[in-house]
PDB file of C-alpha atoms in Angstrom:
ATOM      1  CA  GLY A 213      88.275  85.264  88.837  1.00  0.00           C
ATOM      2  CA  GLU A 214      91.638  86.337  90.137  1.00  0.00           C
ATOM      3  CA  ASN A 215      91.967  87.719  93.671  1.00  0.00           C
ATOM      4  CA  VAL A 216      95.164  89.394  94.907  1.00  0.00           C
ATOM      5  CA  GLU A 217      95.829  89.987  98.588  1.00  0.00           C
ATOM      6  CA  GLN A 218      98.594  92.386  99.651  1.00  0.00           C
ATOM      7  CA  HIS A 219     100.216  92.839 103.074  1.00  0.00           C
ATOM      8  CA  PRO A 220     100.933  94.892 105.020  1.00  0.00           C
ATOM      9  CA  SER A 221      98.680  97.865 104.296  1.00  0.00           C
ATOM     10  CA  THR A 222     101.156 100.220 105.958  1.00  0.00           C
ATOM     11  CA  LEU A 223     104.873  99.790 106.568  1.00  0.00           C
ATOM     12  CA  SER A 224     107.298 102.097 108.304  1.00  0.00           C
ATOM     13  CA  VAL A 225     111.052 101.447 108.211  1.00  0.00           C
ATOM     14  CA  GLN A 226     114.191 103.332 109.154  1.00  0.00           C
ATOM     15  CA  GLU A 227     116.232 104.785 106.332  1.00  0.00           C
ATOM     16  CA  GLY A 228     118.831 102.263 105.238  1.00  0.00           C
ATOM     17  CA  ASP A 229     116.835  99.242 106.399  1.00  0.00           C
ATOM     18  CA  SER A 230     115.052  96.800 104.084  1.00  0.00           C
ATOM     19  CA  ALA A 231     111.337  96.691 103.296  1.00  0.00           C
ATOM     20  CA  VAL A 232     109.362  93.642 102.195  1.00  0.00           C
ATOM     21  CA  ILE A 233     105.824  93.633 100.789  1.00  0.00           C
ATOM     22  CA  LYS A 234     104.003  90.375 100.123  1.00  0.00           C
ATOM     23  CA  CYS A 235     101.180  89.374  97.800  1.00  0.00           C
ATOM     24  CA  THR A 236      99.225  86.197  97.239  1.00  0.00           C
ATOM     25  CA  TYR A 237      97.065  85.379  94.234  1.00  0.00           C
ATOM     26  CA  SER A 238      94.359  82.827  93.600  1.00  0.00           C
ATOM     27  CA  ASP A 239      94.397  82.071  89.850  1.00  0.00           C
ATOM     28  CA  SER A 240      97.041  79.460  89.044  1.00  0.00           C
ATOM     29  CA  ALA A 241      96.860  80.549  85.377  1.00  0.00           C
ATOM     30  CA  SER A 242      98.257  84.004  86.216  1.00  0.00           C
ATOM     31  CA  ASN A 243     101.749  84.375  84.824  1.00  0.00           C
ATOM     32  CA  TYR A 244     102.597  88.085  84.883  1.00  0.00           C
ATOM     33  CA  PHE A 245     103.250  89.947  88.138  1.00  0.00           C
ATOM     34  CA  PRO A 246     104.145  93.660  88.020  1.00  0.00           C
ATOM     35  CA  TRP A 247     104.813  96.028  90.909  1.00  0.00           C
ATOM     36  CA  TYR A 248     103.833  99.684  90.738  1.00  0.00           C
ATOM     37  CA  LYS A 249     104.896 102.695  92.802  1.00  0.00           C
ATOM     38  CA  GLN A 250     102.489 105.588  93.215  1.00  0.00           C
ATOM     39  CA  GLU A 251     103.752 108.890  94.554  1.00  0.00           C
ATOM     40  CA  LEU A 252     101.448 111.598  95.832  1.00  0.00           C
ATOM     41  CA  GLY A 253      99.520 113.290  93.035  1.00  0.00           C
ATOM     42  CA  LYS A 254     100.789 110.917  90.342  1.00  0.00           C
ATOM     43  CA  GLY A 255      99.637 107.792  88.548  1.00  0.00           C
ATOM     44  CA  PRO A 256     101.189 104.401  89.352  1.00  0.00           C
ATOM     45  CA  GLN A 257     104.527 103.714  87.665  1.00  0.00           C
ATOM     46  CA  LEU A 258     105.972 100.280  86.967  1.00  0.00           C
ATOM     47  CA  ILE A 259     109.103  99.612  88.997  1.00  0.00           C
ATOM     48  CA  ILE A 260     109.692  95.912  88.314  1.00  0.00           C
ATOM     49  CA  ASP A 261     107.829  92.912  86.941  1.00  0.00           C
ATOM     50  CA  ILE A 262     108.301  89.167  86.768  1.00  0.00           C
ATOM     51  CA  ARG A 263     106.892  86.419  84.595  1.00  0.00           C
ATOM     52  CA  SER A 264     106.172  82.915  85.784  1.00  0.00           C
ATOM     53  CA  ASN A 265     109.132  81.337  84.043  1.00  0.00           C
ATOM     54  CA  VAL A 266     111.450  83.240  86.418  1.00  0.00           C
ATOM     55  CA  GLY A 267     111.756  82.837  90.204  1.00  0.00           C
ATOM     56  CA  GLU A 268     113.575  86.046  91.022  1.00  0.00           C
ATOM     57  CA  LYS A 269     114.443  89.324  89.339  1.00  0.00           C
ATOM     58  CA  LYS A 270     116.611  92.149  90.602  1.00  0.00           C
ATOM     59  CA  ASP A 271     117.093  95.762  89.548  1.00  0.00           C
ATOM     60  CA  GLN A 272     119.582  97.643  91.731  1.00  0.00           C
ATOM     61  CA  ARG A 273     117.964  98.003  95.172  1.00  0.00           C
ATOM     62  CA  ILE A 274     114.685  96.369  94.149  1.00  0.00           C
ATOM     63  CA  ALA A 275     114.026  92.653  93.796  1.00  0.00           C
ATOM     64  CA  VAL A 276     110.939  90.523  93.275  1.00  0.00           C
ATOM     65  CA  THR A 277     110.589  86.838  94.111  1.00  0.00           C
ATOM     66  CA  LEU A 278     107.889  84.499  92.855  1.00  0.00           C
ATOM     67  CA  ASN A 279     106.758  81.176  94.288  1.00  0.00           C
ATOM     68  CA  LYS A 280     104.279  79.684  91.811  1.00  0.00           C
ATOM     69  CA  THR A 281     103.615  76.620  93.907  1.00  0.00           C
ATOM     70  CA  ALA A 282     102.531  78.677  96.889  1.00  0.00           C
ATOM     71  CA  LYS A 283     101.043  81.412  94.656  1.00  0.00           C
ATOM     72  CA  HIS A 284     102.799  84.279  96.295  1.00  0.00           C
ATOM     73  CA  PHE A 285     105.285  86.936  95.261  1.00  0.00           C
ATOM     74  CA  SER A 286     107.178  89.587  97.186  1.00  0.00           C
ATOM     75  CA  LEU A 287     108.861  92.944  96.657  1.00  0.00           C
ATOM     76  CA  HIS A 288     112.150  93.587  98.447  1.00  0.00           C
ATOM     77  CA  ILE A 289     113.664  97.059  98.722  1.00  0.00           C
ATOM     78  CA  THR A 290     117.133  97.234 100.262  1.00  0.00           C
ATOM     79  CA  GLU A 291     119.003 100.272 101.636  1.00  0.00           C
ATOM     80  CA  THR A 292     115.787 102.282 101.706  1.00  0.00           C
ATOM     81  CA  GLN A 293     115.901 106.001 101.031  1.00  0.00           C
ATOM     82  CA  PRO A 294     113.386 108.790 101.754  1.00  0.00           C
ATOM     83  CA  GLU A 295     112.371 108.868  98.074  1.00  0.00           C
ATOM     84  CA  ASP A 296     111.150 105.277  98.413  1.00  0.00           C
ATOM     85  CA  SER A 297     108.218 106.592 100.470  1.00  0.00           C
ATOM     86  CA  ALA A 298     105.098 105.967  98.367  1.00  0.00           C
ATOM     87  CA  VAL A 299     102.202 103.565  97.897  1.00  0.00           C
ATOM     88  CA  TYR A 300     103.164 100.262  96.281  1.00  0.00           C
ATOM     89  CA  PHE A 301     100.790  97.969  94.403  1.00  0.00           C
ATOM     90  CA  CYS A 302     101.254  94.400  93.294  1.00  0.00           C
ATOM     91  CA  ALA A 303      99.179  92.959  90.457  1.00  0.00           C
ATOM     92  CA  ALA A 304      98.603  89.696  88.614  1.00  0.00           C
ATOM     93  CA  SER A 305      97.461  88.850  85.107  1.00  0.00           C
ATOM     94  CA  ARG A 306      97.221  85.897  82.789  1.00  0.00           C
ATOM     95  CA  ALA A 307      98.413  85.918  79.193  1.00  0.00           C
ATOM     96  CA  GLN A 308      95.231  84.436  77.778  1.00  0.00           C
ATOM     97  CA  GLY A 309      91.747  85.845  77.739  1.00  0.00           C
ATOM     98  CA  ALA A 310      91.085  89.406  78.834  1.00  0.00           C
ATOM     99  CA  GLN A 311      94.636  89.925  80.147  1.00  0.00           C
ATOM    100  CA  LYS A 312      93.331  92.286  82.805  1.00  0.00           C
ATOM    101  CA  LEU A 313      95.543  93.276  85.716  1.00  0.00           C
ATOM    102  CA  VAL A 314      94.084  92.556  89.149  1.00  0.00           C
ATOM    103  CA  PHE A 315      95.660  94.797  91.768  1.00  0.00           C
ATOM    104  CA  GLY A 316      96.378  94.240  95.432  1.00  0.00           C
ATOM    105  CA  GLN A 317      95.052  96.677  98.003  1.00  0.00           C
ATOM    106  CA  GLY A 318      98.260  98.712  98.198  1.00  0.00           C
ATOM    107  CA  THR A 319     100.960  99.274 100.834  1.00  0.00           C
ATOM    108  CA  ARG A 320     101.803 102.730 102.111  1.00  0.00           C
ATOM    109  CA  LEU A 321     105.558 102.681 102.752  1.00  0.00           C
ATOM    110  CA  THR A 322     107.109 105.382 104.916  1.00  0.00           C
ATOM    111  CA  ILE A 323     110.868 105.726 105.239  1.00  0.00           C
ATOM    112  CA  ASN A 324     111.869 107.431 108.484  1.00  0.00           C
ATOM    113  CA  PRO A 325     115.096 109.487 108.374  1.00  0.00           C
TER     114      PRO A 325
ATOM    115  CA  GLU B  59     108.583 107.660  80.590  1.00  0.00           C
ATOM    116  CA  ALA B  60     105.117 106.839  79.295  1.00  0.00           C
ATOM    117  CA  ASP B  61     103.366 109.328  77.010  1.00  0.00           C
ATOM    118  CA  ILE B  62      99.838 109.160  78.339  1.00  0.00           C
ATOM    119  CA  TYR B  63      97.922 112.286  79.233  1.00  0.00           C
ATOM    120  CA  GLN B  64      94.787 113.062  81.183  1.00  0.00           C
ATOM    121  CA  THR B  65      92.792 116.272  81.360  1.00  0.00           C
ATOM    122  CA  PRO B  66      91.641 117.933  83.437  1.00  0.00           C
ATOM    123  CA  ARG B  67      93.884 117.055  86.373  1.00  0.00           C
ATOM    124  CA  TYR B  68      91.344 118.403  88.867  1.00  0.00           C
ATOM    125  CA  LEU B  69      87.626 119.044  88.428  1.00  0.00           C
ATOM    126  CA  VAL B  70      85.061 120.405  90.865  1.00  0.00           C
ATOM    127  CA  ILE B  71      81.532 120.295  89.521  1.00  0.00           C
ATOM    128  CA  GLY B  72      77.939 120.429  90.696  1.00  0.00           C
ATOM    129  CA  THR B  73      75.486 117.557  90.832  1.00  0.00           C
ATOM    130  CA  GLY B  74      73.689 116.822  87.571  1.00  0.00           C
ATOM    131  CA  LYS B  75      76.353 118.177  85.250  1.00  0.00           C
ATOM    132  CA  LYS B  76      77.676 116.172  82.312  1.00  0.00           C
ATOM    133  CA  ILE B  77      81.427 115.697  82.331  1.00  0.00           C
ATOM    134  CA  THR B  78      83.996 114.118  80.053  1.00  0.00           C
ATOM    135  CA  LEU B  79      87.418 113.060  81.265  1.00  0.00           C
ATOM    136  CA  GLU B  80      89.985 112.987  78.507  1.00  0.00           C
ATOM    137  CA  CYS B  81      92.739 110.421  78.043  1.00  0.00           C
ATOM    138  CA  SER B  82      95.185 110.235  75.182  1.00  0.00           C
ATOM    139  CA  GLN B  83      98.368 108.316  74.472  1.00  0.00           C
ATOM    140  CA  THR B  84     100.993 108.749  71.794  1.00  0.00           C
ATOM    141  CA  MET B  85     102.535 105.272  72.002  1.00  0.00           C
ATOM    142  CA  GLY B  86     100.207 103.606  69.500  1.00  0.00           C
ATOM    143  CA  HIS B  87      98.967 101.174  72.147  1.00  0.00           C
ATOM    144  CA  ASP B  88      95.946  99.095  71.249  1.00  0.00           C
ATOM    145  CA  LYS B  89      94.710  98.496  74.779  1.00  0.00           C
ATOM    146  CA  MET B  90      93.416 101.241  77.049  1.00  0.00           C
ATOM    147  CA  TYR B  91      91.871 101.150  80.517  1.00  0.00           C
ATOM    148  CA  TRP B  92      90.037 103.302  83.036  1.00  0.00           C
ATOM    149  CA  TYR B  93      90.461 102.712  86.771  1.00  0.00           C
ATOM    150  CA  GLN B  94      88.718 104.316  89.717  1.00  0.00           C
ATOM    151  CA  GLN B  95      90.844 104.868  92.810  1.00  0.00           C
ATOM    152  CA  ASP B  96      89.242 105.819  96.126  1.00  0.00           C
ATOM    153  CA  PRO B  97      91.023 107.346  99.114  1.00  0.00           C
ATOM    154  CA  GLY B  98      91.472 103.825 100.455  1.00  0.00           C
ATOM    155  CA  MET B  99      94.008 103.413  97.619  1.00  0.00           C
ATOM    156  CA  GLU B 100      92.609 100.320  95.910  1.00  0.00           C
ATOM    157  CA  LEU B 101      92.440 100.433  92.094  1.00  0.00           C
ATOM    158  CA  HIS B 102      89.237  99.191  90.435  1.00  0.00           C
ATOM    159  CA  LEU B 103      88.939  98.572  86.689  1.00  0.00           C
ATOM    160  CA  ILE B 104      85.769 100.213  85.324  1.00  0.00           C
ATOM    161  CA  HIS B 105      86.282 100.117  81.531  1.00  0.00           C
ATOM    162  CA  TYR B 106      88.738  98.768  78.977  1.00  0.00           C
ATOM    163  CA  SER B 107      89.236  98.663  75.241  1.00  0.00           C
ATOM    164  CA  TYR B 108      91.247  96.400  72.969  1.00  0.00           C
ATOM    165  CA  GLY B 109      91.180  98.759  70.020  1.00  0.00           C
ATOM    166  CA  VAL B 110      89.064 101.100  67.937  1.00  0.00           C
ATOM    167  CA  ASN B 111      85.323 100.490  68.369  1.00  0.00           C
ATOM    168  CA  SER B 112      85.995  97.995  71.184  1.00  0.00           C
ATOM    169  CA  THR B 113      84.813  98.785  74.720  1.00  0.00           C
ATOM    170  CA  GLU B 114      84.112  96.497  77.664  1.00  0.00           C
ATOM    171  CA  LYS B 115      82.921  97.011  81.223  1.00  0.00           C
ATOM    172  CA  GLY B 116      85.401  96.285  83.964  1.00  0.00           C
ATOM    173  CA  ASP B 117      85.100  94.532  87.286  1.00  0.00           C
ATOM    174  CA  LEU B 118      83.572  97.473  89.157  1.00  0.00           C
ATOM    175  CA  SER B 119      80.164  98.630  88.012  1.00  0.00           C
ATOM    176  CA  SER B 120      80.198 102.259  86.914  1.00  0.00           C
ATOM    177  CA  GLU B 121      77.584 104.675  85.606  1.00  0.00           C
ATOM    178  CA  SER B 122      80.175 106.157  83.278  1.00  0.00           C
ATOM    179  CA  THR B 123      80.498 105.348  79.582  1.00  0.00           C
ATOM    180  CA  VAL B 124      83.503 105.283  77.261  1.00  0.00           C
ATOM    181  CA  SER B 125      84.180 105.442  73.544  1.00  0.00           C
ATOM    182  CA  ARG B 126      87.150 104.480  71.370  1.00  0.00           C
ATOM    183  CA  ILE B 127      86.864 106.139  67.981  1.00  0.00           C
ATOM    184  CA  ARG B 128      90.603 106.704  67.585  1.00  0.00           C
ATOM    185  CA  THR B 129      93.468 104.523  68.783  1.00  0.00           C
ATOM    186  CA  GLU B 130      95.061 107.286  70.804  1.00  0.00           C
ATOM    187  CA  HIS B 131      91.932 108.615  72.513  1.00  0.00           C
ATOM    188  CA  PHE B 132      89.734 106.985  75.208  1.00  0.00           C
ATOM    189  CA  PRO B 133      87.378 109.521  76.844  1.00  0.00           C
ATOM    190  CA  LEU B 134      85.157 108.711  79.819  1.00  0.00           C
ATOM    191  CA  THR B 135      81.776 110.429  80.204  1.00  0.00           C
ATOM    192  CA  LEU B 136      79.402 110.853  83.119  1.00  0.00           C
ATOM    193  CA  GLU B 137      75.990 112.035  81.871  1.00  0.00           C
ATOM    194  CA  SER B 138      74.846 113.303  85.255  1.00  0.00           C
ATOM    195  CA  ALA B 139      77.492 113.647  87.952  1.00  0.00           C
ATOM    196  CA  ARG B 140      76.627 112.772  91.564  1.00  0.00           C
ATOM    197  CA  PRO B 141      78.578 113.085  94.820  1.00  0.00           C
ATOM    198  CA  SER B 142      79.080 109.298  94.782  1.00  0.00           C
ATOM    199  CA  HIS B 143      81.197 109.792  91.632  1.00  0.00           C
ATOM    200  CA  THR B 144      83.776 111.726  93.623  1.00  0.00           C
ATOM    201  CA  SER B 145      87.028 109.829  93.171  1.00  0.00           C
ATOM    202  CA  GLN B 146      90.314 109.741  91.293  1.00  0.00           C
ATOM    203  CA  TYR B 147      90.130 108.358  87.755  1.00  0.00           C
ATOM    204  CA  LEU B 148      93.247 106.831  86.207  1.00  0.00           C
ATOM    205  CA  CYS B 149      93.728 106.001  82.545  1.00  0.00           C
ATOM    206  CA  ALA B 150      96.257 103.430  81.345  1.00  0.00           C
ATOM    207  CA  SER B 151      97.398 101.833  78.099  1.00  0.00           C
ATOM    208  CA  SER B 152      99.399  98.814  76.986  1.00  0.00           C
ATOM    209  CA  GLU B 153     100.554  97.073  73.852  1.00  0.00           C
ATOM    210  CA  HIS B 154      98.674  94.105  72.508  1.00  0.00           C
ATOM    211  CA  ARG B 155     101.236  91.416  71.773  1.00  0.00           C
ATOM    212  CA  GLY B 156      99.287  88.315  72.707  1.00  0.00           C
ATOM    213  CA  ARG B 157     100.662  88.211  76.227  1.00  0.00           C
ATOM    214  CA  ALA B 158     100.185  90.261  79.374  1.00  0.00           C
ATOM    215  CA  GLU B 159     102.020  93.535  78.914  1.00  0.00           C
ATOM    216  CA  THR B 160     102.985  96.449  81.118  1.00  0.00           C
ATOM    217  CA  GLN B 161     100.265  99.021  81.659  1.00  0.00           C
ATOM    218  CA  TYR B 162     101.383 102.653  81.605  1.00  0.00           C
ATOM    219  CA  PHE B 163      99.326 105.070  83.674  1.00  0.00           C
ATOM    220  CA  GLY B 164      98.442 108.693  83.196  1.00  0.00           C
ATOM    221  CA  PRO B 165      98.640 111.199  86.102  1.00  0.00           C
ATOM    222  CA  GLY B 166      94.937 110.865  86.926  1.00  0.00           C
ATOM    223  CA  THR B 167      91.937 113.185  87.187  1.00  0.00           C
ATOM    224  CA  ARG B 168      90.715 114.009  90.664  1.00  0.00           C
ATOM    225  CA  LEU B 169      86.955 114.610  90.504  1.00  0.00           C
ATOM    226  CA  LEU B 170      84.886 116.272  93.222  1.00  0.00           C
ATOM    227  CA  VAL B 171      81.121 116.428  92.751  1.00  0.00           C
ATOM    228  CA  LEU B 172      79.324 118.797  95.090  1.00  0.00           C
TER     229      LEU B 172
END
């Protein structure tokens, strides 16, 4: 089955700097890669996703890149702000079969003022 | 903003009690899921459903059971709670359109079994 590895587990950056979180996956049939943000006391919320027919997707300060050959994808947050502090999860899924999301281990991002 | 609700939000209960965690969504989604999330953050799928009268076990073995009698409702039951069941339980739902779709999560139920 699919296995998703996420790094780093914790990340601390200065406000205004960029943050990068990386994930690798094992199942070459996976073709859907969402990123979720989980704030304290809340459920995860989708912040951006990418499908395998696209190499990069951007939404304001957030971007995701996908390298299908190497089987890794990354989340980039630019001009970080205190409200970006949260736990971030990557996930992978395939369109066929059970279509279950397999999550990475999570990254706790702290933005220092 | 996803319309998926979980009750209770917090539950403290003694060992041996039967509990039911409620999850409902108003989006008409066919697929629903239950995840268990430990303090170490990782999310583990314990149950999922593709529609009414469909339930499947997830990747992490769980002593809980689920039912799907109505599209909008996916309750999780523990017949006899134990301290090892202490965790956060997250419910999610997604559309079924023949391809992988976004899962929308509820706020979670934090369970403490004494």
